[in-house]
CSV table of C-alpha atoms in Angstrom, one decimal:
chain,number,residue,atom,x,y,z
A,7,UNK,CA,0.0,0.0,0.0
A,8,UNK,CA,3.2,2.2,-0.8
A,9,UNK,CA,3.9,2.9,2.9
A,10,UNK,CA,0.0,4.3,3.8
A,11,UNK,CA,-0.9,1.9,6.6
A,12,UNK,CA,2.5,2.9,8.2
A,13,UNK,CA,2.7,6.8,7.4
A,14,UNK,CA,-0.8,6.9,8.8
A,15,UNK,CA,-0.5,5.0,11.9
A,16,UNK,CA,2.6,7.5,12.7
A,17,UNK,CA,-0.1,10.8,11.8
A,18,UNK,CA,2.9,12.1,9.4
A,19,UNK,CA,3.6,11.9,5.9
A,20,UNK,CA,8.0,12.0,6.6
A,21,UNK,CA,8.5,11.8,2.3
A,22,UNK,CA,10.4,14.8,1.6
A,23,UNK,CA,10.7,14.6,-1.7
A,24,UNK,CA,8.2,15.5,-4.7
A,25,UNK,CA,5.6,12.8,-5.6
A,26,UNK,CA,2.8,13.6,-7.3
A,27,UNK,CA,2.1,13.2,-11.0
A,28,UNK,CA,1.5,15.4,-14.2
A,29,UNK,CA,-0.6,14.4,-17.3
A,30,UNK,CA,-0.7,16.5,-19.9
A,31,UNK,CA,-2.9,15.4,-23.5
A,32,UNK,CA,-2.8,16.5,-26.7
A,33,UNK,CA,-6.5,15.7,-29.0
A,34,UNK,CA,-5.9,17.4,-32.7
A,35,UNK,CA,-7.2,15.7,-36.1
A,36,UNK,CA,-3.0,15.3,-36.8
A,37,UNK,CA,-2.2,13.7,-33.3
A,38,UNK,CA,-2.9,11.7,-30.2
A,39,UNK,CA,-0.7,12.6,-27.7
A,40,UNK,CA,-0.4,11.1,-23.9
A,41,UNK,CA,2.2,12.4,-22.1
A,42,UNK,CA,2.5,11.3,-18.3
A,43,UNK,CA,5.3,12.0,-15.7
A,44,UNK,CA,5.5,9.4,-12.7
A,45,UNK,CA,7.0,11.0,-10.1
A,46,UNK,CA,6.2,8.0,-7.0
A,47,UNK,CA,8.6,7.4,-4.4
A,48,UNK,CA,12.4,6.5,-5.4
A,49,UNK,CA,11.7,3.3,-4.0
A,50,UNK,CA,9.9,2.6,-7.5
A,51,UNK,CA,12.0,3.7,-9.6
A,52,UNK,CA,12.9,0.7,-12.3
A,53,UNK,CA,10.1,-0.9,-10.9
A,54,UNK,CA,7.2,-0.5,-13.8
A,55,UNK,CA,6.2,-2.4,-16.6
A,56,UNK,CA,3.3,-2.1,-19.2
A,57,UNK,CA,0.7,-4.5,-20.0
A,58,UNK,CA,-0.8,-3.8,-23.4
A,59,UNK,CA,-3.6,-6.8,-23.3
A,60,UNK,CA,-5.5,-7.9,-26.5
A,61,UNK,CA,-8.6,-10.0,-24.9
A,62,UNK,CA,-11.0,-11.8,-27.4
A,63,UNK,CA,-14.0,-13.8,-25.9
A,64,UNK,CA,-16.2,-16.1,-27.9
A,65,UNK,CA,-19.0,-14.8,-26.6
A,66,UNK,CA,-20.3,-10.8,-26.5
A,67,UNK,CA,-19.2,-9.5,-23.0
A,68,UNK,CA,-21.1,-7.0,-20.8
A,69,UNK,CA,-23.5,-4.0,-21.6
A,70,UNK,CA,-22.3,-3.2,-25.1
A,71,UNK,CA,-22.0,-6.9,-26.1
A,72,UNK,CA,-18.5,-7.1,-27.6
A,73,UNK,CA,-16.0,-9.6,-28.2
A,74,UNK,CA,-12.9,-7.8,-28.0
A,75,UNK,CA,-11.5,-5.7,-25.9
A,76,UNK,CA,-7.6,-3.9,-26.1
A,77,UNK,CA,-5.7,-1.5,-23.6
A,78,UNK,CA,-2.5,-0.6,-22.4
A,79,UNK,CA,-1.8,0.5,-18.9
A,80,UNK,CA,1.5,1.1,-17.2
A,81,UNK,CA,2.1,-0.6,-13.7
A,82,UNK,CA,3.8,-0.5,-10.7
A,83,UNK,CA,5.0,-4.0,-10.1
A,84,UNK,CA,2.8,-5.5,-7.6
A,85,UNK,CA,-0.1,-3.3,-8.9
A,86,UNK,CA,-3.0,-4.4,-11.1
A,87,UNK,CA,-3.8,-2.6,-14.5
A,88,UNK,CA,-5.5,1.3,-13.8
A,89,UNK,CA,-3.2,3.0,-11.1
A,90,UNK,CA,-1.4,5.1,-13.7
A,91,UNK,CA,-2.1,5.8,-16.9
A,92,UNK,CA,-4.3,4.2,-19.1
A,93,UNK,CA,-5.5,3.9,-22.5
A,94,UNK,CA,-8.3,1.4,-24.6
A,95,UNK,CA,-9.0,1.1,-28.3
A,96,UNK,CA,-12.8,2.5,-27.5
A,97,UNK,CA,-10.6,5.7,-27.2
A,98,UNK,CA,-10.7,6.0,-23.5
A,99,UNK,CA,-7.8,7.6,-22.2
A,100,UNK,CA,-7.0,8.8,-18.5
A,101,UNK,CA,-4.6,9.2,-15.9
A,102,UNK,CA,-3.9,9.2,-11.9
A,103,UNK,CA,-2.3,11.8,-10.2
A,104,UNK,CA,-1.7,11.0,-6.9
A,105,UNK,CA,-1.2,14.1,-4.5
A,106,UNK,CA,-0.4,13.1,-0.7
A,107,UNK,CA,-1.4,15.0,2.3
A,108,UNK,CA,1.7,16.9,4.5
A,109,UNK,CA,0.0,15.3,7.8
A,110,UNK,CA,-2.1,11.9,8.0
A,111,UNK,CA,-4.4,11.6,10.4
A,112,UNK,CA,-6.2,7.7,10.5
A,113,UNK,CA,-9.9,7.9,10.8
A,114,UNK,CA,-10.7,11.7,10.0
A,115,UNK,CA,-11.8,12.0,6.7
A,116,UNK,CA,-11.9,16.3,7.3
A,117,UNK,CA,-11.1,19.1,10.2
């Protein structure tokens, strides 16, 4: 859970460096652009991979019925598909941008 349970048993976030994410896309008739910075904890770093899946059913799937479905997604290892950013060939497309709190506090959801 990237350190969470611990950082907020302590009440203190004690990460002084940056982390947080930035996402910036580009949507013109010439170009698709999805640019995404993953700025996580060092601890990460050279740990990502992506999955670009190609899933074909026999049968129609779901509410729309169809019998293929394609995305990419990169991942932290450990991580299932959809914690960073994402993309499908229905032409969704999104990204997560984490921002932490300075000071945790465990069971308060506001002050």
């Amino acid at each position: 859970m990237d350190e969470i349970l611990p950082l907020s048993l302590e009440a203190t976030n004690k990460v002084q460096e940056p982390v947080g994410c930035s996402t910036i896309i580009v949507n013109t008739d010439e170009e698709e652009i999805l640019a995404h910075t993953e700025d996580a904890l060092t601890e990460t770093m050279n740990n990502y991979y992506f999955v670009v899946a190609h899933i074909i059913n026999d049968e129609p799937q779901g509410k729309y019925s169809v019998k293929e479905e394609r995305f990419m997604s990169l991942c932290y290892a450990g991580h299932l598909p959809g914690y960073t950013m994402n993309y499908n060939h229905h032409g969704l497309v999104f990204s997560i941008n984490t921002i932490s709190a300075k000071h945790l506090k465990s069971g308060k959801t506001r002050e």
